[in-house]
Amino acid sequence: MGSVLVTGATGYIGGRLVPVLLDAGHEVRCVARRPERLRDLPWAGRVRVVAGDVNDPEAMRRALRGIDVAYYLVHSMAAGPSFVERDRRAAGTFAGAAADEGVRRIVYLGGLTHASGELSPHMSSRAEVGEIFLRAATPAVVLRAAVVIGSGSASFEMLRHLTERLPVMTTPRWVRSPTQPIAVRDVLRYLAAWADVPGDVNRPFDVGGPDVLTYGDMMRRYAAVAGLPPRVIIPVPFLSPALSSHWVGLVTPVPASIARPLVESLRHEAVCAENDIAAFVPDPPGGLIGFDESVRLALRRIKEADVATRWCSASTPGAPSDPLPTDPDWAGGSLYADERELAVDAPPAAVWRVIESIGGANGWYSLPVAWRLRGLIDRLLGGVGLRRGRRDPDRLRTGDSLDFWRVEEIEPGRLLRLRAEMLLPGLAWLELSVSPQEDPARAVYRQRAVFHPHGLLGHAYWWGISPFHRLIFGRMPRNIARAAITRAAAEGDSVRFGA
C-alpha cells in the first residue's frame, strides 16, 4: 500500500473516493484551497490535508512530495471563455509537479464520447485535460465515463426530478442519444483499483455499466423502479442546449450553470468502444451494477438520508468563495450589516438545535413566501435557488450547501456562518449564534447579515432590498426563539415561559 493524493476531495466523487482508499489501507493526503472544508467530514482525522491550489506549482510540488499515485478530480463547471484556459493551465501545472516529485501514476476521471463532430467546450476541455496527462512525463490512466448514477450526483438528480415532476414532457433531441450509464460504486471501484495496479500503464479506458440506453429510456426505467406511472415523452427539435439547461434549472435542483454541460454531453453518443480495463481491473463476481439496480441503491440512500456527498458538495460555479472579512476596520470597501439580538427563554442547547436545523424542509422562520420568491428569482436568473435543500435534516458541517447558502463556518453549540451563493451584485453572509446567560435556562440569540457591495449596483441593491430585509430578518429572531422554547419543552429541557 502506498501514499495517494486526492484533489477535489470536497467534490462529489473525491469525497466518496477518500474513504474507499482509506478502507483499502492506503495512506491518503488531500489538497484543498480551503482545508477547513474537509474538517468536519467523517474521515477527516484519518487523512493529511494540505492547503494549495492546482494552479500553484510550488503548492502542488509540496502536496505531491512522497506520493505514489495522484488522483486528479478537479473539473471546472463554470461558463465563459476563460475556463478552458484555466483547466489547461491547472492540468499542466499538476502534471509538471507530479513529474518533478517522481509520482508513479496520475489517475483522471473525464467524460466519455467518441463523437467525430464538434464537441461542446466543456467536453472538449475534459478531453484536452486527459490528453495533457497522457502526454506528460508521468504515466496516466484516464477513465472516461458517461452518466454517473448515484445518490446526490448531478446527473441522477437531474434524471430523478425531471421524471418525478413531469409525467408528460416535451423533450429535446438529446433524449434519443444512446449512452452507457455507470453506477457510482463501479466508478469508485475502478478509481481505487488503480492505486494498486502495477506497471507503467499510460492510456485512456472507457468505463460504463452493462446497459446502453437513451435518456428517454432512463426516464422510463427510473419511473418503473420508483413505482411511478409510465411517463409520456414527446421529443421536439427546437430546444437548444442553452434553452434545455434553463428548463432543467427551473424543474430540477440542478442550476442552469451545471445543467448546461450535462445537457451538452448528452447530445453525443456516449457508449464504450472497448472494455480493455477488465484486463487490469476485473469485473466483480456479480458483474457491474445495472441501471435499474443503481437507481434502487440511490433511492434507498436518499430515503435513509444516507447520502455521503452531493453534486453541490463542491462550490457552485460562479459562486463567491471569499471568507467573511473579520477585521472591524477592513480596508476592502463598504460593508453593510443588519444585526439583531434577542434574549430567549430556553437553554442554549435548544436554541442551537433550531439554528443547526434551519433551512431545507425546516424553512427559515420568516415569511416563507418571500424566501420562495427570492429562490425563484435566483433560479430564473440561472442561480441555484432554494432547491438544494440540506444534506441532513438536523446536522450541518463546514462546506455543506444549504439552499442558496454554503456553510462557511460552524462552531457546534455556538456559531453558524453561511455564505450566500445566490446571484448578487456583491458578497453576502448570514451569521446565527447563541450564547449562555447566568440562568442556564436562558440564552441570547444573535443574528447578523453582512453585505459587501460590488460597484454602484451593489449599493443600490442593498438600499433597495433593505425594507424587505427588515421584514425578513426582523421576524427571524422571534420565530427562532419560539421554536427553541417549543423544542425545549418537547425534549424535556429546562425552560421558563414569560420571564
Short mmCIF file of C-alpha atoms in Angstrom, two decimals:
data_model
loop_
_atom_site.label_atom_id
_atom_site.label_comp_id
_atom_site.label_asym_id
_atom_site.label_seq_id
_atom_site.Cartn_x
_atom_site.Cartn_y
_atom_site.Cartn_z
CA MET A 1 0.00 0.00 0.00
CA GLY A 2 1.35 3.40 -0.99
CA SER A 3 0.66 7.05 -0.40
CA VAL A 4 -2.03 8.61 -2.57
CA LEU A 5 -3.08 12.21 -3.14
CA VAL A 6 -6.69 13.18 -3.88
CA THR A 7 -7.56 16.53 -5.42
CA GLY A 8 -11.23 17.52 -5.44
CA ALA A 9 -11.89 15.87 -2.08
CA THR A 10 -14.64 18.41 -1.38
CA GLY A 11 -16.46 17.29 -4.54
CA TYR A 12 -18.93 14.51 -5.30
CA ILE A 13 -16.53 11.78 -6.48
CA GLY A 14 -13.49 12.84 -4.47
CA GLY A 15 -15.44 12.93 -1.21
CA ARG A 16 -16.53 9.33 -1.77
CA LEU A 17 -13.20 8.05 -3.06
CA VAL A 18 -11.20 9.07 0.02
CA PRO A 19 -12.91 6.66 2.47
CA VAL A 20 -12.71 3.85 -0.12
CA LEU A 21 -8.95 4.36 -0.38
CA LEU A 22 -8.60 4.55 3.40
CA ASP A 23 -10.54 1.33 3.89
CA ALA A 24 -8.23 -0.33 1.34
CA GLY A 25 -5.28 0.52 3.59
CA HIS A 26 -3.78 3.46 1.69
CA GLU A 27 -2.21 6.49 3.30
CA VAL A 28 -4.28 9.38 1.91
CA ARG A 29 -3.36 13.02 1.52
CA CYS A 30 -5.88 15.62 0.30
CA VAL A 31 -5.16 19.01 -1.21
CA ALA A 32 -7.75 21.77 -0.95
CA ARG A 33 -7.81 25.52 -1.42
CA ARG A 34 -9.73 25.77 1.83
CA PRO A 35 -8.73 22.89 4.14
CA GLU A 36 -11.45 23.82 6.64
CA ARG A 37 -13.99 22.50 4.13
CA LEU A 38 -12.76 18.99 4.99
CA ARG A 39 -12.60 19.50 8.74
CA ASP A 40 -16.00 18.05 9.65
CA LEU A 41 -16.06 15.07 7.27
CA PRO A 42 -16.25 11.65 8.96
CA TRP A 43 -12.82 10.61 7.64
CA ALA A 44 -11.04 13.94 8.29
CA GLY A 45 -8.99 12.56 11.18
CA ARG A 46 -7.60 9.76 9.01
CA VAL A 47 -6.05 11.91 6.27
CA ARG A 48 -3.43 14.61 5.97
CA VAL A 49 -4.80 17.80 4.44
CA VAL A 50 -2.54 20.19 2.53
CA ALA A 51 -3.58 23.72 1.57
CA GLY A 52 -2.98 24.54 -2.06
CA ASP A 53 -4.39 25.43 -5.46
CA VAL A 54 -3.85 23.26 -8.53
CA ASN A 55 -2.64 26.36 -10.39
CA ASP A 56 0.20 26.91 -7.90
CA PRO A 57 3.30 24.89 -8.96
CA GLU A 58 5.09 25.14 -5.61
CA ALA A 59 1.97 24.20 -3.64
CA MET A 60 1.45 21.19 -5.91
CA ARG A 61 5.07 20.07 -5.50
CA ARG A 62 4.67 20.22 -1.73
CA ALA A 63 1.39 18.32 -1.89
CA LEU A 64 2.83 15.62 -4.20
CA ARG A 65 6.08 15.08 -2.32
CA GLY A 66 6.37 11.40 -1.40
CA ILE A 67 3.16 10.49 -3.24
CA ASP A 68 2.90 7.25 -5.24
CA VAL A 69 -0.44 7.74 -7.05
CA ALA A 70 -2.23 11.07 -7.57
CA TYR A 71 -5.95 11.42 -8.36
CA TYR A 72 -6.91 14.48 -10.36
CA LEU A 73 -10.64 15.02 -9.80
CA VAL A 74 -10.83 18.76 -10.43
CA HIS A 75 -13.36 19.95 -13.01
CA SER A 76 -14.35 23.47 -13.97
CA MET A 77 -18.12 23.65 -14.46
CA ALA A 78 -18.01 27.41 -14.94
CA ALA A 79 -19.02 29.19 -18.10
CA GLY A 80 -17.25 31.91 -20.01
CA PRO A 81 -14.28 31.83 -22.37
CA SER A 82 -11.61 31.56 -19.65
CA PHE A 83 -12.49 28.19 -18.09
CA VAL A 84 -10.83 26.21 -20.91
CA GLU A 85 -7.53 28.00 -20.39
CA ARG A 86 -7.84 27.62 -16.60
CA ASP A 87 -8.37 23.87 -16.93
CA ARG A 88 -5.50 23.58 -19.40
CA ARG A 89 -3.13 25.53 -17.17
CA ALA A 90 -4.12 23.64 -14.00
CA ALA A 91 -3.62 20.23 -15.63
CA GLY A 92 -0.22 21.27 -16.98
CA THR A 93 0.84 22.59 -13.58
CA PHE A 94 -0.25 19.40 -11.86
CA ALA A 95 1.46 17.14 -14.42
CA GLY A 96 4.70 19.13 -14.13
CA ALA A 97 4.69 18.95 -10.33
CA ALA A 98 3.98 15.19 -10.45
CA ALA A 99 6.97 14.66 -12.73
CA ASP A 100 9.22 16.80 -10.51
CA GLU A 101 8.25 14.74 -7.44
CA GLY A 102 8.54 11.32 -9.08
CA VAL A 103 4.87 10.35 -8.79
CA ARG A 104 4.31 6.87 -10.25
CA ARG A 105 0.85 7.44 -11.75
CA ILE A 106 -1.83 10.08 -12.30
CA VAL A 107 -5.46 8.94 -12.41
CA TYR A 108 -8.01 11.27 -14.05
CA LEU A 109 -11.77 10.90 -14.47
CA GLY A 110 -13.09 12.53 -17.64
CA GLY A 111 -16.09 12.32 -19.95
CA LEU A 112 -16.99 9.59 -22.42
CA THR A 113 -17.53 10.42 -26.07
CA HIS A 114 -16.21 9.23 -29.42
CA ALA A 115 -18.15 11.78 -31.45
CA SER A 116 -16.39 12.97 -34.58
CA GLY A 117 -18.37 16.20 -34.76
CA GLU A 118 -17.78 19.41 -32.86
CA LEU A 119 -17.85 18.86 -29.10
CA SER A 120 -19.11 21.36 -26.55
CA PRO A 121 -16.43 23.50 -24.86
CA HIS A 122 -16.84 21.52 -21.62
CA MET A 123 -16.50 18.12 -23.31
CA SER A 124 -13.56 19.37 -25.37
CA SER A 125 -11.87 20.66 -22.23
CA ARG A 126 -12.34 17.30 -20.47
CA ALA A 127 -10.77 15.52 -23.43
CA GLU A 128 -7.90 18.03 -23.59
CA VAL A 129 -7.09 17.60 -19.89
CA GLY A 130 -6.91 13.85 -20.42
CA GLU A 131 -4.54 14.33 -23.36
CA ILE A 132 -2.32 16.63 -21.29
CA PHE A 133 -1.87 13.89 -18.72
CA LEU A 134 -1.30 11.18 -21.34
CA ARG A 135 1.45 13.28 -23.00
CA ALA A 136 3.12 14.17 -19.69
CA ALA A 137 6.21 12.51 -18.23
CA THR A 138 4.23 10.70 -15.52
CA PRO A 139 2.20 7.66 -16.70
CA ALA A 140 -1.52 8.43 -16.56
CA VAL A 141 -4.73 6.44 -16.52
CA VAL A 142 -7.66 8.40 -17.96
CA LEU A 143 -11.05 6.90 -17.17
CA ARG A 144 -13.85 8.12 -19.44
CA ALA A 145 -17.37 7.80 -18.02
CA ALA A 146 -20.79 8.96 -19.23
CA VAL A 147 -23.77 9.45 -16.89
CA VAL A 148 -22.92 8.55 -13.29
CA ILE A 149 -25.89 7.12 -11.37
CA GLY A 150 -25.70 7.56 -7.62
CA SER A 151 -27.48 9.33 -4.80
CA GLY A 152 -26.63 13.00 -4.93
CA SER A 153 -24.91 13.10 -8.33
CA ALA A 154 -25.93 15.97 -10.60
CA SER A 155 -26.80 13.51 -13.40
CA PHE A 156 -29.00 11.46 -11.11
CA GLU A 157 -30.73 14.47 -9.53
CA MET A 158 -31.50 15.83 -12.99
CA LEU A 159 -32.94 12.48 -14.08
CA ARG A 160 -34.86 11.98 -10.84
CA HIS A 161 -36.57 15.35 -10.73
CA LEU A 162 -37.38 15.50 -14.43
CA THR A 163 -39.03 12.08 -14.23
CA GLU A 164 -40.85 12.62 -10.94
CA ARG A 165 -42.17 16.11 -11.70
CA LEU A 166 -43.15 15.73 -15.35
CA PRO A 167 -45.48 12.79 -16.12
CA VAL A 168 -45.84 14.18 -19.66
CA MET A 169 -42.91 16.05 -21.14
CA THR A 170 -41.77 17.52 -24.41
CA THR A 171 -38.07 16.88 -24.67
CA PRO A 172 -35.15 17.89 -26.92
CA ARG A 173 -33.49 15.56 -29.39
CA TRP A 174 -30.73 14.66 -26.96
CA VAL A 175 -33.09 12.29 -25.11
CA ARG A 176 -32.63 9.91 -28.08
CA SER A 177 -28.81 9.77 -27.95
CA PRO A 178 -27.53 6.38 -26.71
CA THR A 179 -25.41 6.47 -23.57
CA GLN A 180 -23.89 3.91 -21.22
CA PRO A 181 -24.61 4.96 -17.63
CA ILE A 182 -22.46 3.66 -14.80
CA ALA A 183 -23.17 3.24 -11.09
CA VAL A 184 -21.10 5.46 -8.82
CA ARG A 185 -19.99 2.35 -6.91
CA ASP A 186 -18.38 0.97 -10.05
CA VAL A 187 -16.71 4.33 -10.78
CA LEU A 188 -15.20 4.32 -7.29
CA ARG A 189 -14.10 0.70 -7.64
CA TYR A 190 -12.30 1.46 -10.90
CA LEU A 191 -10.66 4.59 -9.49
CA ALA A 192 -9.49 2.97 -6.26
CA ALA A 193 -8.11 -0.10 -8.05
CA TRP A 194 -5.53 1.97 -9.93
CA ALA A 195 -3.74 2.73 -6.69
CA ASP A 196 -2.57 -0.91 -6.72
CA VAL A 197 -2.25 -1.92 -10.37
CA PRO A 198 1.47 -2.41 -11.12
CA GLY A 199 3.32 -1.25 -14.22
CA ASP A 200 3.52 1.94 -16.23
CA VAL A 201 0.13 1.93 -17.91
CA ASN A 202 -0.39 5.14 -19.88
CA ARG A 203 -3.68 5.19 -21.77
CA PRO A 204 -7.40 6.02 -21.64
CA PHE A 205 -10.10 3.49 -20.73
CA ASP A 206 -13.82 3.65 -21.46
CA VAL A 207 -15.89 2.69 -18.40
CA GLY A 208 -19.63 2.05 -18.39
CA GLY A 209 -22.29 -0.17 -16.89
CA PRO A 210 -23.92 -3.15 -18.61
CA ASP A 211 -26.82 -1.16 -20.14
CA VAL A 212 -26.86 1.06 -23.22
CA LEU A 213 -29.88 3.38 -23.04
CA THR A 214 -31.18 6.65 -24.38
CA TYR A 215 -32.04 9.35 -21.87
CA GLY A 216 -35.71 8.69 -22.66
CA ASP A 217 -35.15 5.02 -21.78
CA MET A 218 -33.56 6.04 -18.50
CA MET A 219 -36.52 8.22 -17.57
CA ARG A 220 -38.97 5.40 -18.34
CA ARG A 221 -36.95 2.86 -16.39
CA TYR A 222 -36.47 5.25 -13.48
CA ALA A 223 -40.26 5.69 -13.32
CA ALA A 224 -40.73 1.91 -13.24
CA VAL A 225 -38.15 1.40 -10.46
CA ALA A 226 -39.58 4.29 -8.42
CA GLY A 227 -43.12 2.95 -8.75
CA LEU A 228 -44.37 5.88 -10.84
CA PRO A 229 -46.93 5.67 -13.66
CA PRO A 230 -45.41 5.35 -17.15
CA ARG A 231 -44.02 8.63 -18.45
CA VAL A 232 -45.02 10.09 -21.82
CA ILE A 233 -42.05 11.59 -23.64
CA ILE A 234 -42.56 13.70 -26.77
CA PRO A 235 -39.27 14.76 -28.45
CA VAL A 236 -39.23 18.17 -30.14
CA PRO A 237 -36.47 19.51 -32.42
CA PHE A 238 -36.17 23.14 -31.36
CA LEU A 239 -34.81 23.10 -27.78
CA SER A 240 -31.13 24.13 -27.87
CA PRO A 241 -28.73 23.14 -25.06
CA ALA A 242 -28.99 26.67 -23.68
CA LEU A 243 -32.79 26.57 -23.57
CA SER A 244 -32.73 22.99 -22.29
CA SER A 245 -30.39 23.89 -19.44
CA HIS A 246 -32.65 26.75 -18.31
CA TRP A 247 -35.64 24.42 -18.48
CA VAL A 248 -33.76 21.82 -16.40
CA GLY A 249 -32.75 24.58 -13.98
CA LEU A 250 -36.39 25.50 -13.39
CA VAL A 251 -37.68 21.93 -12.98
CA THR A 252 -34.82 20.33 -11.02
CA PRO A 253 -32.46 21.41 -8.20
CA VAL A 254 -29.57 21.49 -10.68
CA PRO A 255 -28.96 25.12 -11.75
CA ALA A 256 -28.57 26.05 -15.39
CA SER A 257 -24.84 26.67 -14.94
CA ILE A 258 -24.33 22.97 -14.13
CA ALA A 259 -27.18 21.61 -16.25
CA ARG A 260 -25.73 23.06 -19.44
CA PRO A 261 -22.52 20.96 -19.56
CA LEU A 262 -24.57 17.89 -18.60
CA VAL A 263 -27.05 18.55 -21.40
CA GLU A 264 -24.27 19.26 -23.89
CA SER A 265 -22.62 15.94 -23.03
CA LEU A 266 -25.89 14.12 -23.79
CA ARG A 267 -26.06 15.45 -27.34
CA HIS A 268 -23.45 12.94 -28.47
CA GLU A 269 -23.43 9.16 -28.32
CA ALA A 270 -21.58 8.08 -25.17
CA VAL A 271 -21.06 4.34 -25.49
CA CYS A 272 -17.89 2.43 -24.59
CA ALA A 273 -15.82 1.49 -27.63
CA GLU A 274 -13.74 -1.01 -25.66
CA ASN A 275 -13.63 -2.86 -22.34
CA ASP A 276 -9.85 -3.14 -22.04
CA ILE A 277 -9.95 -2.06 -18.40
CA ALA A 278 -11.17 -5.57 -17.48
CA ALA A 279 -7.65 -6.90 -18.15
CA PHE A 280 -6.34 -4.69 -15.32
CA VAL A 281 -9.43 -4.35 -13.08
CA PRO A 282 -11.62 -7.47 -13.49
CA ASP A 283 -15.38 -7.20 -13.04
CA PRO A 284 -16.62 -8.12 -9.56
CA PRO A 285 -18.09 -11.62 -9.07
CA GLY A 286 -21.65 -10.38 -9.54
CA GLY A 287 -20.77 -8.24 -12.55
CA LEU A 288 -21.16 -4.49 -12.97
CA ILE A 289 -24.22 -2.86 -11.46
CA GLY A 290 -27.06 -2.41 -13.94
CA PHE A 291 -29.07 0.77 -14.39
CA ASP A 292 -32.17 -0.42 -12.52
CA GLU A 293 -30.17 -1.64 -9.52
CA SER A 294 -28.12 1.56 -9.39
CA VAL A 295 -31.37 3.55 -9.25
CA ARG A 296 -32.68 1.32 -6.44
CA LEU A 297 -29.48 1.79 -4.46
CA ALA A 298 -29.57 5.57 -4.95
CA LEU A 299 -33.22 5.87 -3.93
CA ARG A 300 -32.59 3.77 -0.84
CA ARG A 301 -29.74 6.08 0.20
CA ILE A 302 -31.99 9.10 -0.29
CA LYS A 303 -34.83 7.52 1.69
CA GLU A 304 -32.46 6.67 4.54
CA ALA A 305 -30.91 10.19 4.44
CA ASP A 306 -27.55 8.49 3.98
CA VAL A 307 -26.13 10.50 1.07
CA ALA A 308 -22.38 10.84 1.63
CA THR A 309 -21.76 13.57 -0.97
CA ARG A 310 -23.96 15.54 -3.35
CA TRP A 311 -23.39 17.36 -6.61
CA CYS A 312 -23.39 20.59 -4.63
CA SER A 313 -20.67 19.35 -2.24
CA ALA A 314 -18.27 21.35 -4.39
CA SER A 315 -18.76 25.09 -4.74
CA THR A 316 -21.28 26.13 -7.36
CA PRO A 317 -19.75 27.70 -10.49
CA GLY A 318 -19.68 31.46 -10.25
CA ALA A 319 -20.50 31.46 -6.55
CA PRO A 320 -18.32 33.62 -4.30
CA SER A 321 -15.70 31.92 -2.18
CA ASP A 322 -14.27 34.87 -0.28
CA PRO A 323 -14.32 34.38 3.51
CA LEU A 324 -16.15 36.93 5.62
CA PRO A 325 -13.88 39.89 6.41
CA THR A 326 -13.39 39.77 10.16
CA ASP A 327 -11.27 42.90 10.63
CA PRO A 328 -13.57 45.61 12.02
CA ASP A 329 -11.51 48.21 10.16
CA TRP A 330 -11.46 46.16 6.97
CA ALA A 331 -9.99 48.21 4.16
CA GLY A 332 -11.57 46.27 1.33
CA GLY A 333 -14.57 48.55 0.94
CA SER A 334 -18.03 49.16 2.38
CA LEU A 335 -19.76 46.57 4.49
CA TYR A 336 -23.46 46.82 5.26
CA ALA A 337 -24.84 44.90 8.24
CA ASP A 338 -28.22 44.07 9.74
CA GLU A 339 -27.73 42.95 13.36
CA ARG A 340 -30.33 41.56 15.76
CA GLU A 341 -30.22 40.23 19.32
CA LEU A 342 -32.87 38.61 21.49
CA ALA A 343 -32.94 37.03 24.96
CA VAL A 344 -34.59 33.60 24.72
CA ASP A 345 -36.39 31.75 27.50
CA ALA A 346 -34.80 28.44 26.53
CA PRO A 347 -31.43 26.79 27.20
CA PRO A 348 -28.60 27.50 24.71
CA ALA A 349 -28.66 23.87 23.55
CA ALA A 350 -32.30 24.18 22.47
CA VAL A 351 -31.60 27.38 20.56
CA TRP A 352 -28.62 25.77 18.86
CA ARG A 353 -30.67 22.78 17.74
CA VAL A 354 -33.04 25.17 15.95
CA ILE A 355 -30.16 27.11 14.40
CA GLU A 356 -28.42 23.98 13.13
CA SER A 357 -31.62 22.60 11.59
CA ILE A 358 -32.52 25.80 9.72
CA GLY A 359 -33.30 25.74 6.00
CA GLY A 360 -34.38 22.98 3.65
CA ALA A 361 -37.70 21.45 4.63
CA ASN A 362 -37.43 23.17 8.04
CA GLY A 363 -37.64 26.64 6.49
CA TRP A 364 -36.15 29.97 7.55
CA TYR A 365 -38.58 31.04 10.30
CA SER A 366 -39.72 34.14 8.49
CA LEU A 367 -42.10 34.86 5.59
CA PRO A 368 -41.81 31.55 3.67
CA VAL A 369 -43.41 33.14 0.59
CA ALA A 370 -40.66 35.78 0.46
CA TRP A 371 -37.91 33.15 0.72
CA ARG A 372 -39.54 31.07 -2.02
CA LEU A 373 -39.90 34.15 -4.24
CA ARG A 374 -36.21 35.03 -3.75
CA GLY A 375 -35.29 31.45 -4.60
CA LEU A 376 -37.45 31.51 -7.73
CA ILE A 377 -35.91 34.78 -8.91
CA ASP A 378 -32.46 33.30 -8.41
CA ARG A 379 -33.34 30.23 -10.49
CA LEU A 380 -34.85 32.35 -13.27
CA LEU A 381 -31.53 34.20 -13.42
CA GLY A 382 -29.63 30.90 -13.61
CA GLY A 383 -28.69 30.59 -9.94
CA VAL A 384 -29.06 27.69 -7.52
CA GLY A 385 -32.31 28.82 -5.85
CA LEU A 386 -33.63 27.05 -2.76
CA ARG A 387 -33.90 23.51 -4.15
CA ARG A 388 -30.54 22.23 -2.97
CA GLY A 389 -32.02 21.83 0.50
CA ARG A 390 -29.94 20.13 3.19
CA ARG A 391 -27.66 17.09 3.24
CA ASP A 392 -29.03 16.09 6.67
CA PRO A 393 -32.26 17.32 8.31
CA ASP A 394 -30.61 18.07 11.67
CA ARG A 395 -26.83 18.29 11.33
CA LEU A 396 -24.55 20.62 9.37
CA ARG A 397 -20.84 20.57 8.68
CA THR A 398 -18.41 23.05 7.17
CA GLY A 399 -18.78 23.14 3.39
CA ASP A 400 -22.38 21.88 3.29
CA SER A 401 -24.71 23.51 0.79
CA LEU A 402 -27.87 24.83 2.43
CA ASP A 403 -30.48 26.10 -0.04
CA PHE A 404 -28.74 29.08 -1.66
CA TRP A 405 -26.17 29.33 1.14
CA ARG A 406 -22.91 27.49 1.90
CA VAL A 407 -21.78 26.67 5.45
CA GLU A 408 -18.58 28.69 5.76
CA GLU A 409 -18.03 28.11 9.47
CA ILE A 410 -19.71 26.16 12.22
CA GLU A 411 -18.75 26.10 15.87
CA PRO A 412 -21.10 23.49 17.39
CA GLY A 413 -23.31 24.93 20.07
CA ARG A 414 -22.26 28.49 19.33
CA LEU A 415 -21.97 29.82 15.76
CA LEU A 416 -23.25 29.12 12.24
CA ARG A 417 -21.92 31.31 9.43
CA LEU A 418 -23.45 30.99 5.97
CA ARG A 419 -22.08 32.47 2.74
CA ALA A 420 -24.60 33.34 0.03
CA GLU A 421 -24.32 31.51 -3.30
CA MET A 422 -27.32 33.22 -4.87
CA LEU A 423 -26.71 35.66 -7.71
CA LEU A 424 -25.94 39.03 -6.13
CA PRO A 425 -24.11 42.24 -7.03
CA GLY A 426 -21.75 41.59 -4.13
CA LEU A 427 -20.89 39.13 -1.36
CA ALA A 428 -23.24 38.25 1.49
CA TRP A 429 -23.13 36.28 4.73
CA LEU A 430 -25.60 35.36 7.44
CA GLU A 431 -24.39 34.59 10.98
CA LEU A 432 -26.58 32.93 13.61
CA SER A 433 -25.15 32.46 17.09
CA VAL A 434 -26.18 31.65 20.64
CA SER A 435 -24.53 32.38 23.98
CA PRO A 436 -25.48 31.37 27.53
CA GLN A 437 -26.68 33.61 30.33
CA GLU A 438 -26.21 33.27 34.08
CA ASP A 439 -29.52 31.46 34.21
CA PRO A 440 -28.88 28.09 32.44
CA ALA A 441 -32.49 28.07 31.26
CA ARG A 442 -31.95 31.23 29.21
CA ALA A 443 -29.80 32.20 26.23
CA VAL A 444 -29.04 35.12 23.94
CA TYR A 445 -29.65 34.67 20.22
CA ARG A 446 -27.67 36.89 17.85
CA GLN A 447 -28.12 37.33 14.13
CA ARG A 448 -26.02 39.31 11.67
CA ALA A 449 -26.49 39.73 7.91
CA VAL A 450 -23.46 41.24 6.16
CA PHE A 451 -23.23 42.51 2.58
CA HIS A 452 -20.16 43.70 0.67
CA PRO A 453 -21.44 45.51 -2.45
CA HIS A 454 -19.75 45.36 -5.84
CA GLY A 455 -19.96 48.76 -7.52
CA LEU A 456 -22.90 51.12 -7.69
CA LEU A 457 -25.32 48.30 -8.47
CA GLY A 458 -24.35 46.59 -5.21
CA HIS A 459 -25.06 49.71 -3.15
CA ALA A 460 -28.37 50.22 -4.96
CA TYR A 461 -29.29 46.58 -4.33
CA TRP A 462 -28.71 46.86 -0.57
CA TRP A 463 -30.72 50.04 -0.17
CA GLY A 464 -33.47 48.78 -2.46
CA ILE A 465 -33.83 45.50 -0.59
CA SER A 466 -33.47 46.96 2.91
CA PRO A 467 -37.23 47.21 3.60
CA PHE A 468 -37.60 43.50 2.81
CA HIS A 469 -34.55 42.68 4.93
CA ARG A 470 -36.14 44.45 7.88
CA LEU A 471 -39.27 42.33 7.47
CA ILE A 472 -37.49 39.03 6.92
CA PHE A 473 -34.59 39.38 9.34
CA GLY A 474 -36.73 41.21 11.88
CA ARG A 475 -39.08 38.25 12.29
CA MET A 476 -36.44 35.54 12.38
CA PRO A 477 -35.22 36.05 15.99
CA ARG A 478 -38.73 35.90 17.47
CA ASN A 479 -39.71 32.83 15.46
CA ILE A 480 -36.45 31.03 16.19
CA ALA A 481 -36.93 31.82 19.90
CA ARG A 482 -40.47 30.37 19.83
CA ALA A 483 -39.22 27.26 18.04
CA ALA A 484 -36.46 26.83 20.63
CA ILE A 485 -38.92 27.15 23.52
CA THR A 486 -41.27 24.63 21.89
CA ARG A 487 -38.43 22.21 21.19
CA ALA A 488 -37.03 22.55 24.70
CA ALA A 489 -40.42 21.79 26.21
CA ALA A 490 -40.96 18.80 23.91
CA GLU A 491 -37.50 17.39 24.65
CA GLY A 492 -37.78 17.98 28.38
CA ASP A 493 -35.16 20.74 28.68
CA SER A 494 -35.46 23.24 31.47
CA VAL A 495 -37.35 26.25 30.18
CA ARG A 496 -39.02 29.36 31.52
CA PHE A 497 -42.01 30.93 29.87
CA GLY A 498 -42.86 34.62 30.15
CA ALA A 499 -39.76 35.60 32.13
#
